[in-house]
Amino acid sequence: MTIADDPYAATVPWRVTGLLGSLTELTSADVHVARRLGAIGGEDDERVLLAAALAVQALRGGSVCVVLDDGPWPSVDRWHEAVRRSPLVADGPDGPADRPLRWVDGRVYLDRYWRDEQTIRSAMRERLARPAPADPVALASTIDRLYPSPTDDAQREALRTAATSHLTVLTGGPGTGKTSTVARLVAALQAAAGPGLRVALAAPTGKAAARLQESVNAEVAGLDGVDSLHATTLHRLLGWRPGTTTRFKHDRLRRLPHDVVIVDESSMVSLSLMARLVEALRPTARLVLVGDPDQLASVEAGAVLGDLVAALPRGVVRLTHAHRYGPALAALAEAIRRGDADTTLALLRSGDEHRSLVEPTDDRLTAQDVAGLRADVEASGRALVDAAHAGDAPAALRALGAHRLLVAHREGPFGLAHWAATAEAWVGSGTGAWPLGRPLLVTENDRASGLYNGDTGVVISDGLGGVVVAFGEPDDPRLVRPYRLPAVQPVHAMTVHRGQGSQFARVTLLLPPATSPLLTRELLYTGVTRAREHVRVIGTEDAIRAAVERPVRRASGLREPR
């Protein structure tokens, strides 16, 4: 069959009449997948095909299912009945295992995502049902040694939970001490089990894994009897399996050997990847999930950390005292987290030296609206260039972390492409292939150079007429020759998603119009909490209210009791 003969080919116009043509939100992919499933399963009822198309669309939006009664769909006669009796659909959790779709409690899933959800649900319940062995006297002594202050109640509870449970969820905002708690948690477990304890540190991205390893080992260096630890990505921990991108070397038949698995930035872990991880754990292994459920979730389907925090009856410990920034930024972050738009606006308008608001008169920005932004970009740009010419890597890296412009979109008048070019024009692009002072963003993982997608660096003089690129922290710079770099691009601005996990002294967050679908509470919270000293928000009151009052709603059954 040629493409021209295939009615489901991507090149075939997808706009159709009837129910499938009634929703402009559906893409050609959604419709073609639904029609292909119908052709394979002998189903031509448009009500069922619409439900299938919506389930596919839901995945693109980060949900793992679609709730048929909870959307702006057209009125469909006897929709539930048609879906449940379809040969494409397994009706209920005990329905047939050979159907591509599944109906459970008003939610329609692609069956594999329902199975992943059930894998996580059952694994977490089993872990909570089995206490882990721990000597209470020795544990109390260890906790008192590691956290002698009684004010560290949450950290002490985290250690107690990790020692006595096979599942611990450690949450908290940026700078609340999650990493230092992880280091002491490892120390407590090693004190109980001895030096043979096998500990794995992992994160969803190479950048996050490198930062986790660096931070934990900096803390471990001050603790007696704890060896330095190596962190890796979850994909590398599970091990690649030839011929597949969704299955791994370690699974339910070949378990991971570790006694403790600690996963940082767990809010970024998708449903499918979390399912593969819990399948691969030995029943006696302790799992510690670390992250901030209020930040942006995985770019793939699922909001597992947030679901678990909402659903688990125990095992969740939240750290609340922020050490990264002072009370002014902490109050702003908390107001956004609570969904309090009035307080958020009042705090931004208060004139406090740590937070400011620029309110354009409309959705068009004037030179006056961006004057403060331009001043920060130019100041950090001058500092970068001066340090680069001097070959001063620590000073260049400090300048790199002095200010960052964050945006929501990639394209358009409020997007990354426009504002990165604008910022570069303000600073000046320099000359040559590797202009001194140019900030760079790594866009792919490269084991040979030890650089990861999301790492940032700056081009500096090597003092010999050539250039190197400085990466890492100012007190421990790492110099890489340009020819050894993986793919990179200038980074005069970045998206909030890309900035997740990073921190800067000053942040300017440029919000799109209130109508933008990307404008959410999680995006605003994540952007604001990248700042250590000052955050400037550029956006209208309508945009700020829309963001604060619009939490991401990812349909899922994981937080529902069953």
Coordinates of C-alpha atoms in Angstrom, one line a residue:
M1 CA 0.0 0.0 0.0
T2 CA 1.4 3.4 -0.9
I3 CA 1.0 6.5 1.3
A4 CA -1.6 7.8 -1.2
D5 CA -3.6 4.6 -0.6
D6 CA -3.4 4.8 3.2
P7 CA -6.4 6.7 4.6
Y8 CA -4.5 7.1 8.0
A9 CA -1.3 8.5 6.6
A10 CA -0.1 11.8 8.2
T11 CA -0.3 13.5 4.8
V12 CA -4.0 12.8 4.5
P13 CA -6.2 15.8 5.4
W14 CA -7.7 15.0 8.8
R15 CA -10.5 17.5 9.1
V16 CA -13.6 15.4 9.0
T17 CA -17.3 15.9 9.6
G18 CA -19.2 14.5 12.5
L19 CA -17.9 14.2 16.1
L20 CA -14.3 13.8 15.1
G21 CA -14.5 17.1 13.2
S22 CA -16.3 19.0 16.0
L23 CA -13.2 19.8 18.2
T24 CA -10.6 22.1 16.8
E25 CA -8.2 21.0 19.6
L26 CA -7.7 17.6 18.0
T27 CA -4.7 17.3 15.7
S28 CA -4.2 15.1 12.7
A29 CA -2.3 12.7 14.9
D30 CA -5.1 12.4 17.4
V31 CA -7.7 11.7 14.7
H32 CA -5.5 9.3 12.7
V33 CA -4.6 7.2 15.7
A34 CA -8.3 7.0 16.6
R35 CA -9.4 6.0 13.1
R36 CA -6.5 3.4 12.9
L37 CA -7.6 1.8 16.1
G38 CA -11.2 1.7 14.9
A39 CA -10.1 0.1 11.6
I40 CA -8.0 -2.5 13.4
G41 CA -10.7 -3.3 16.0
G42 CA -13.7 -3.1 13.7
E43 CA -15.2 -0.1 15.5
D44 CA -16.9 2.6 13.4
D45 CA -18.9 4.3 16.2
E46 CA -17.8 8.0 16.2
R47 CA -18.5 8.3 19.9
V48 CA -15.9 5.7 20.6
L49 CA -13.4 7.1 18.1
L50 CA -13.8 10.6 19.7
A51 CA -13.0 9.1 23.1
A52 CA -9.9 7.5 21.6
A53 CA -8.8 10.7 20.0
L54 CA -9.3 12.6 23.2
A55 CA -7.2 10.0 25.1
V56 CA -4.4 10.5 22.7
Q57 CA -4.7 14.3 22.9
A58 CA -4.6 14.1 26.7
L59 CA -1.2 12.4 26.6
R60 CA 0.2 15.3 24.6
G61 CA -1.1 17.7 27.3
G62 CA 0.6 15.7 30.1
S63 CA -2.5 13.8 31.3
V64 CA -2.5 10.0 31.4
C65 CA -6.2 9.7 30.6
V66 CA -9.2 11.7 29.7
V67 CA -12.3 12.2 31.9
L68 CA -15.2 12.2 29.6
D69 CA -17.5 14.2 31.9
D70 CA -14.8 16.9 32.6
G71 CA -14.2 18.7 29.4
P72 CA -15.6 21.1 26.8
W73 CA -16.8 18.3 24.6
P74 CA -19.9 18.3 22.5
S75 CA -23.0 16.7 23.9
V76 CA -22.7 13.0 23.0
D77 CA -25.8 10.8 23.4
R78 CA -25.1 7.7 25.6
W79 CA -21.4 8.2 25.3
H80 CA -20.4 6.2 28.3
E81 CA -22.5 3.2 27.2
A82 CA -21.0 3.3 23.7
V83 CA -17.5 3.4 25.0
R84 CA -17.9 0.6 27.6
R85 CA -19.4 -1.9 25.2
S86 CA -16.9 -1.2 22.4
P87 CA -14.6 -4.0 21.3
L88 CA -11.7 -1.5 21.6
V89 CA -12.3 -1.0 25.3
A90 CA -11.6 -3.0 28.4
D91 CA -14.4 -2.1 30.8
G92 CA -13.1 -1.7 34.3
P93 CA -9.9 -2.8 36.0
D94 CA -10.8 -6.5 35.5
G95 CA -11.6 -6.1 31.8
P96 CA -9.8 -8.0 29.0
A97 CA -6.0 -7.4 28.7
D98 CA -6.0 -7.4 24.9
R99 CA -7.8 -4.1 24.3
P100 CA -6.0 -0.9 23.3
L101 CA -8.3 1.3 25.5
R102 CA -9.5 1.0 29.0
W103 CA -12.5 2.5 30.9
V104 CA -12.2 3.0 34.6
D105 CA -14.5 5.2 36.7
G106 CA -15.3 7.6 33.9
R107 CA -11.7 7.8 32.7
V108 CA -10.5 6.5 29.3
Y109 CA -6.9 5.4 29.0
L110 CA -4.6 4.0 26.4
D111 CA -4.2 0.7 28.1
R112 CA -0.5 0.8 28.6
Y113 CA -0.8 4.0 30.6
W114 CA -3.4 2.5 32.9
R115 CA -1.1 -0.5 33.4
D116 CA 1.8 1.8 34.3
E117 CA -0.5 3.7 36.8
Q118 CA -1.5 0.4 38.4
T119 CA 2.2 -0.7 38.6
I120 CA 3.1 2.4 40.6
R121 CA 0.0 2.3 42.7
S122 CA 0.5 -1.3 43.8
A123 CA 4.3 -0.9 44.3
M124 CA 3.8 2.1 46.6
R125 CA 1.1 0.4 48.6
E126 CA 3.2 -2.7 49.1
R127 CA 6.2 -0.6 50.2
L128 CA 4.2 1.3 52.8
A129 CA 2.6 -2.0 54.1
R130 CA 6.0 -3.5 55.0
P131 CA 8.0 -1.7 57.6
A132 CA 11.8 -1.7 57.1
P133 CA 13.9 -3.2 59.9
A134 CA 15.7 -0.6 62.1
D135 CA 17.1 -0.7 65.6
P136 CA 15.1 2.1 67.4
V137 CA 17.9 2.9 70.0
A138 CA 20.6 3.1 67.4
L139 CA 18.4 5.1 65.0
A140 CA 17.5 7.7 67.7
S141 CA 21.2 8.0 68.5
T142 CA 22.1 8.5 64.9
I143 CA 19.4 11.1 64.3
D144 CA 20.5 13.0 67.4
R145 CA 24.1 13.0 66.1
L146 CA 23.2 14.2 62.6
Y147 CA 20.5 16.7 63.6
P148 CA 21.2 17.7 67.2
S149 CA 18.9 20.7 67.1
P150 CA 15.3 20.0 68.0
T151 CA 14.2 22.7 65.6
D152 CA 15.1 20.4 62.7
D153 CA 11.9 18.4 63.2
A154 CA 11.2 17.8 59.5
Q155 CA 14.8 16.6 58.7
R156 CA 14.7 14.3 61.7
E157 CA 11.4 12.9 60.6
A158 CA 12.8 12.3 57.1
L159 CA 15.6 10.2 58.5
R160 CA 13.3 8.3 60.7
T161 CA 10.9 7.6 57.8
A162 CA 13.7 6.5 55.5
A163 CA 15.1 4.1 58.1
T164 CA 11.8 2.5 59.0
S165 CA 10.0 2.5 55.6
H166 CA 10.6 1.1 52.1
L167 CA 9.2 4.4 50.7
T168 CA 10.0 8.0 51.6
V169 CA 8.8 11.0 49.7
L170 CA 10.9 14.1 50.6
T171 CA 9.4 17.3 49.3
G172 CA 10.0 21.0 49.7
G173 CA 10.6 24.2 47.8
P174 CA 14.0 25.3 46.4
G175 CA 16.7 25.8 49.0
T176 CA 14.8 24.0 51.8
G177 CA 17.7 21.6 52.5
K178 CA 16.5 18.6 50.6
T179 CA 20.0 17.7 49.4
S180 CA 21.7 18.1 52.8
T181 CA 18.9 15.9 54.2
V182 CA 19.6 13.3 51.6
A183 CA 23.3 13.3 52.5
R184 CA 22.5 12.7 56.2
L185 CA 19.9 10.2 55.3
V186 CA 22.6 8.1 53.5
A187 CA 24.8 8.6 56.6
A188 CA 22.0 7.3 58.9
L189 CA 21.3 4.3 56.7
Q190 CA 25.0 3.4 56.4
A191 CA 25.4 3.7 60.2
A192 CA 22.6 1.2 60.6
A193 CA 23.6 -1.2 57.8
G194 CA 27.4 -0.8 57.7
P195 CA 29.7 0.1 54.8
G196 CA 28.3 -2.5 52.5
L197 CA 25.1 -0.6 51.9
R198 CA 24.6 -0.2 48.1
V199 CA 23.2 3.3 47.4
A200 CA 22.1 4.6 44.0
L201 CA 21.7 8.3 43.4
A202 CA 19.7 9.1 40.3
A203 CA 17.9 12.0 38.5
P204 CA 15.9 12.3 35.3
T205 CA 18.5 14.3 33.4
G206 CA 22.3 14.3 33.2
K207 CA 22.4 17.9 34.4
A208 CA 20.3 17.1 37.5
A209 CA 22.4 14.0 38.2
A210 CA 25.6 16.0 38.0
R211 CA 24.2 18.7 40.4
L212 CA 22.9 16.0 42.8
Q213 CA 26.3 14.3 42.9
E214 CA 28.2 17.5 43.5
S215 CA 25.8 18.7 46.2
V216 CA 25.5 15.4 48.1
N217 CA 29.2 14.8 48.1
A218 CA 29.9 18.4 49.3
E219 CA 27.6 17.5 52.3
V220 CA 29.0 14.0 52.7
A221 CA 32.6 15.4 53.0
G222 CA 31.7 16.8 56.4
L223 CA 30.2 13.6 57.7
D224 CA 32.2 10.8 59.3
G225 CA 32.2 7.4 57.8
V226 CA 30.3 8.2 54.6
D227 CA 31.9 7.5 51.3
S228 CA 31.5 9.8 48.3
L229 CA 28.6 8.8 46.0
H230 CA 28.1 8.7 42.2
A231 CA 24.9 9.9 40.6
T232 CA 23.5 8.9 37.3
T233 CA 20.5 9.4 35.1
L234 CA 17.5 7.1 35.7
H235 CA 17.8 5.7 32.1
R236 CA 21.5 4.8 32.7
L237 CA 20.7 3.3 36.1
L238 CA 18.1 1.1 34.6
G239 CA 20.3 0.2 31.6
W240 CA 19.6 0.4 27.9
R241 CA 18.1 -2.6 26.2
P242 CA 18.9 -3.0 22.5
G243 CA 16.0 -2.5 20.1
T244 CA 13.7 -0.6 22.5
T245 CA 13.3 2.9 24.0
T246 CA 10.7 2.0 26.5
R247 CA 12.1 -1.1 28.2
F248 CA 15.4 -1.5 30.1
K249 CA 18.0 -4.1 31.1
H250 CA 16.8 -4.0 34.7
D251 CA 13.1 -4.9 35.1
R252 CA 10.9 -7.2 37.3
L253 CA 12.9 -10.2 36.2
R254 CA 16.4 -8.7 36.6
R255 CA 16.2 -6.3 39.6
L256 CA 18.6 -3.5 40.5
P257 CA 21.1 -4.6 43.1
H258 CA 20.9 -1.5 45.3
D259 CA 19.7 -1.4 48.9
V260 CA 18.7 2.3 48.6
V261 CA 17.6 4.2 45.5
I262 CA 17.3 8.0 45.8
V263 CA 15.8 9.9 43.0
D264 CA 16.2 13.7 42.9
E265 CA 14.0 16.1 40.9
S266 CA 11.2 13.5 41.0
S267 CA 8.6 16.0 39.8
M268 CA 10.3 15.7 36.3
V269 CA 9.9 11.9 36.2
S270 CA 7.1 10.7 33.9
L271 CA 4.6 8.0 34.7
S272 CA 6.1 5.4 32.4
L273 CA 9.7 5.9 33.7
M274 CA 8.5 5.7 37.3
A275 CA 6.7 2.5 36.5
R276 CA 9.9 1.0 35.0
L277 CA 11.9 2.1 38.1
V278 CA 9.5 0.6 40.7
E279 CA 9.3 -2.7 38.7
A280 CA 13.1 -2.9 38.8
L281 CA 13.5 -2.4 42.5
R282 CA 14.1 -5.3 44.8
P283 CA 11.2 -5.7 47.4
T284 CA 13.7 -5.0 50.2
A285 CA 15.2 -1.9 48.7
R286 CA 14.3 1.5 50.1
L287 CA 13.0 4.1 47.6
V288 CA 13.4 7.8 48.4
L289 CA 11.8 10.2 46.0
V290 CA 13.0 13.8 46.4
G291 CA 11.4 16.9 44.7
D292 CA 9.1 19.8 44.7
P293 CA 5.5 18.9 43.6
D294 CA 4.7 22.5 43.0
Q295 CA 7.2 22.9 40.2
L296 CA 6.6 22.1 36.6
A297 CA 6.0 18.4 36.0
S298 CA 7.5 16.1 33.4
V299 CA 7.2 17.1 29.8
E300 CA 5.9 13.6 29.2
A301 CA 2.6 12.2 30.6
G302 CA 2.0 12.1 34.3
A303 CA 2.5 14.2 37.5
V304 CA 3.6 11.3 39.6
L305 CA 5.2 13.2 42.5
G306 CA 2.2 15.5 43.0
D307 CA -0.2 12.5 42.8
L308 CA 1.8 10.6 45.4
V309 CA 2.0 13.5 47.8
A310 CA -1.8 13.9 47.5
A311 CA -2.6 10.2 47.7
L312 CA -0.2 8.6 50.2
P313 CA -1.5 8.2 53.7
R314 CA 2.1 8.4 55.1
G315 CA 5.7 8.4 54.1
V316 CA 5.6 12.0 52.9
V317 CA 7.9 14.6 54.6
R318 CA 7.8 18.2 53.6
L319 CA 10.7 20.7 54.3
T320 CA 9.4 24.3 54.6
H321 CA 12.2 26.5 55.7
A322 CA 13.9 28.1 52.7
H323 CA 17.7 28.7 53.0
R324 CA 18.3 29.8 49.4
Y325 CA 16.5 33.1 49.6
G326 CA 15.2 35.4 52.3
P327 CA 11.7 35.9 53.7
A328 CA 10.6 38.3 50.9
L329 CA 11.0 35.7 48.1
A330 CA 9.8 32.9 50.4
A331 CA 6.5 34.8 51.1
L332 CA 6.0 35.4 47.3
A333 CA 6.7 31.7 46.5
E334 CA 4.2 30.6 49.2
A335 CA 1.5 33.0 48.0
I336 CA 1.8 31.6 44.5
R337 CA 1.9 28.0 45.8
R338 CA -1.3 28.6 47.7
G339 CA -3.0 30.1 44.7
D340 CA -3.5 33.5 46.4
A341 CA -3.5 36.0 43.5
D342 CA -4.3 39.1 45.6
T343 CA -1.3 38.5 48.0
T344 CA 1.0 37.6 45.0
L345 CA 0.2 41.0 43.4
A346 CA 0.5 42.9 46.7
L347 CA 3.9 41.4 47.4
L348 CA 5.2 42.1 43.8
R349 CA 3.9 45.7 44.1
S350 CA 5.2 46.3 47.6
G351 CA 8.5 47.9 46.5
D352 CA 10.6 45.4 48.4
E353 CA 14.2 45.3 47.2
H354 CA 13.9 41.6 46.5
R355 CA 10.9 41.6 44.2
S356 CA 9.4 43.9 41.7
L357 CA 6.7 44.0 39.1
V358 CA 6.6 45.8 35.7
E359 CA 3.0 46.1 34.5
P360 CA 2.7 46.9 30.8
T361 CA -0.4 48.9 29.8
D362 CA -1.2 46.1 27.4
D363 CA 0.4 43.1 25.8
R364 CA 2.9 45.2 23.9
L365 CA 6.1 46.0 25.7
T366 CA 7.7 49.4 25.4
A367 CA 11.3 50.4 25.9
Q368 CA 10.3 51.7 29.4
D369 CA 8.8 48.4 30.3
V370 CA 12.1 46.5 29.6
A371 CA 14.5 49.2 30.8
G372 CA 15.3 47.4 34.0
L373 CA 15.7 44.1 32.2
R374 CA 18.0 45.7 29.7
A375 CA 20.1 47.2 32.4
D376 CA 20.6 43.8 34.1
V377 CA 21.3 42.1 30.8
E378 CA 23.9 44.7 29.8
A379 CA 25.5 44.7 33.3
S380 CA 25.9 40.9 33.4
G381 CA 27.0 41.0 29.7
R382 CA 29.8 43.5 30.5
A383 CA 30.9 41.5 33.5
L384 CA 31.1 38.3 31.3
V385 CA 33.1 40.0 28.6
D386 CA 35.5 41.6 31.1
A387 CA 36.2 38.4 32.9
A388 CA 36.4 36.5 29.6
H389 CA 39.1 38.8 28.2
A390 CA 41.0 38.5 31.5
G391 CA 40.8 34.7 31.3
D392 CA 39.2 34.7 34.8
A393 CA 37.0 31.6 34.8
P394 CA 35.6 32.1 38.4
A395 CA 34.6 35.7 37.7
A396 CA 33.1 34.7 34.3
L397 CA 31.0 31.9 36.0
R398 CA 29.8 34.3 38.7
A399 CA 28.7 36.8 36.0
L400 CA 26.9 33.9 34.2
G401 CA 24.9 33.3 37.4
A402 CA 24.2 37.0 38.1
H403 CA 21.0 37.3 36.0
R404 CA 18.9 35.2 33.8
L405 CA 15.9 36.1 31.6
L406 CA 13.2 33.4 31.7
V407 CA 10.3 33.1 29.3
A408 CA 7.3 30.8 28.8
H409 CA 7.2 30.4 25.0
R410 CA 9.7 29.4 22.4
E411 CA 8.3 31.4 19.6
G412 CA 6.3 34.6 19.1
P413 CA 6.7 38.2 20.5
F414 CA 7.0 36.8 24.1
G415 CA 9.1 33.8 23.1
L416 CA 12.7 32.6 23.5
A417 CA 13.8 33.2 19.9
H418 CA 12.8 36.9 19.9
W419 CA 14.1 37.7 23.4
A420 CA 17.4 35.8 23.1
A421 CA 18.1 37.8 19.9
T422 CA 17.1 41.0 21.7
A423 CA 19.3 40.3 24.7
E424 CA 22.2 39.5 22.4
A425 CA 21.8 42.7 20.5
W426 CA 21.9 44.6 23.8
V427 CA 25.1 42.9 24.9
G428 CA 26.7 42.7 21.4
S429 CA 27.6 39.5 19.7
G430 CA 31.3 39.9 19.6
T431 CA 33.5 38.7 16.7
G432 CA 34.8 35.3 15.5
A433 CA 33.4 31.8 15.9
W434 CA 33.8 31.9 19.7
P435 CA 33.3 35.4 20.9
L436 CA 34.8 36.1 24.3
G437 CA 32.1 36.4 26.9
R438 CA 29.4 34.5 25.0
P439 CA 27.2 32.4 27.3
L440 CA 26.6 28.9 26.0
L441 CA 24.0 26.2 26.7
V442 CA 24.7 22.5 26.1
T443 CA 21.8 20.9 24.2
E444 CA 22.8 17.2 24.3
N445 CA 24.4 14.8 26.7
D446 CA 28.0 13.9 26.0
R447 CA 29.7 11.3 28.2
A448 CA 33.1 11.9 26.7
S449 CA 33.3 15.5 27.8
G450 CA 31.2 15.0 30.9
L451 CA 28.8 17.7 29.8
Y452 CA 25.0 17.3 29.8
N453 CA 21.9 18.8 28.2
G454 CA 21.2 22.0 30.2
D455 CA 24.8 22.8 31.4
T456 CA 25.8 26.4 30.9
G457 CA 29.2 27.9 30.3
V458 CA 31.0 30.9 29.0
V459 CA 33.8 31.4 26.4
I460 CA 36.9 32.9 27.9
S461 CA 40.5 33.5 26.9
D462 CA 43.1 30.8 27.6
G463 CA 45.8 33.4 28.0
L464 CA 47.7 32.0 24.9
G465 CA 45.7 33.6 22.1
G466 CA 43.0 30.9 22.1
V467 CA 39.7 30.3 23.9
V468 CA 38.3 27.7 26.3
V469 CA 34.8 27.4 27.7
A470 CA 34.3 27.5 31.4
F471 CA 31.7 25.3 33.0
G472 CA 30.8 24.4 36.6
E473 CA 30.9 26.4 39.8
P474 CA 33.0 29.5 40.3
D475 CA 35.1 27.8 43.0
D476 CA 35.7 24.8 40.8
P477 CA 35.6 25.8 37.2
R478 CA 36.0 23.2 34.4
L479 CA 37.7 24.3 31.2
V480 CA 36.8 22.6 27.9
R481 CA 38.2 23.4 24.5
P482 CA 35.6 24.3 21.8
Y483 CA 36.5 21.3 19.6
R484 CA 35.5 18.9 22.5
L485 CA 32.1 20.5 23.0
P486 CA 28.8 18.7 22.2
A487 CA 26.1 20.7 20.5
V488 CA 25.7 24.2 22.1
Q489 CA 23.8 27.4 21.5
P490 CA 24.0 30.9 23.0
V491 CA 22.0 31.3 26.2
H492 CA 21.1 35.0 26.6
A493 CA 17.6 33.8 27.7
M494 CA 16.0 30.4 28.4
T495 CA 12.5 28.9 28.9
V496 CA 11.3 28.3 32.5
H497 CA 11.2 24.6 31.7
R498 CA 14.9 24.7 30.7
G499 CA 15.8 26.8 33.8
Q500 CA 14.2 24.3 36.2
G501 CA 16.8 23.1 38.7
S502 CA 19.0 26.2 38.2
Q503 CA 19.4 29.3 40.3
F504 CA 20.5 32.8 39.7
A505 CA 21.2 35.9 41.8
R506 CA 18.6 37.9 39.8
V507 CA 15.8 36.7 37.6
T508 CA 13.6 38.5 35.2
L509 CA 10.4 36.5 34.4
L510 CA 8.7 37.7 31.2
L511 CA 5.0 36.5 31.2
P512 CA 3.0 36.0 28.0
P513 CA -0.6 37.4 27.7
A514 CA -3.2 36.0 30.1
T515 CA -4.7 33.9 27.2
S516 CA -1.5 31.8 26.9
P517 CA -2.2 28.1 27.7
L518 CA 1.4 27.9 29.1
L519 CA 0.7 30.4 31.8
T520 CA 0.1 28.3 34.9
R521 CA 0.7 28.4 38.6
E522 CA 3.6 25.9 38.3
L523 CA 5.3 28.0 35.6
L524 CA 5.1 31.2 37.7
Y525 CA 6.2 29.4 40.9
T526 CA 9.1 27.7 39.1
G527 CA 10.3 30.9 37.5
V528 CA 10.1 33.0 40.7
T529 CA 12.0 30.4 42.7
R530 CA 15.0 30.4 40.4
A531 CA 16.0 33.7 42.1
R532 CA 18.2 33.9 45.2
E533 CA 18.2 37.7 45.7
H534 CA 15.7 39.4 43.4
V535 CA 13.0 38.5 41.0
R536 CA 11.4 40.9 38.5
V537 CA 8.1 39.9 36.9
I538 CA 7.1 41.6 33.7
G539 CA 3.4 41.0 33.0
T540 CA -0.1 42.4 33.3
E541 CA -2.3 42.0 36.3
D542 CA -4.5 39.7 34.2
A543 CA -1.5 37.5 33.3
I544 CA -0.4 37.2 36.9
R545 CA -3.9 36.4 38.1
A546 CA -4.4 33.9 35.3
A547 CA -1.1 32.1 36.2
V548 CA -1.8 32.0 40.0
E549 CA -5.4 30.8 39.5
R550 CA -4.6 28.2 36.8
P551 CA -2.9 25.2 38.3
V552 CA -2.0 22.4 35.9
R553 CA -4.7 19.8 35.9
R554 CA -3.3 16.5 34.6
A555 CA -5.9 13.9 34.6
S556 CA -4.8 10.8 36.5
G557 CA -6.3 8.0 38.6
L558 CA -3.2 7.7 40.7
R559 CA -4.3 10.0 43.5
E560 CA -7.7 8.4 43.6
P561 CA -8.3 5.7 46.3
R562 CA -8.8 2.2 45.0

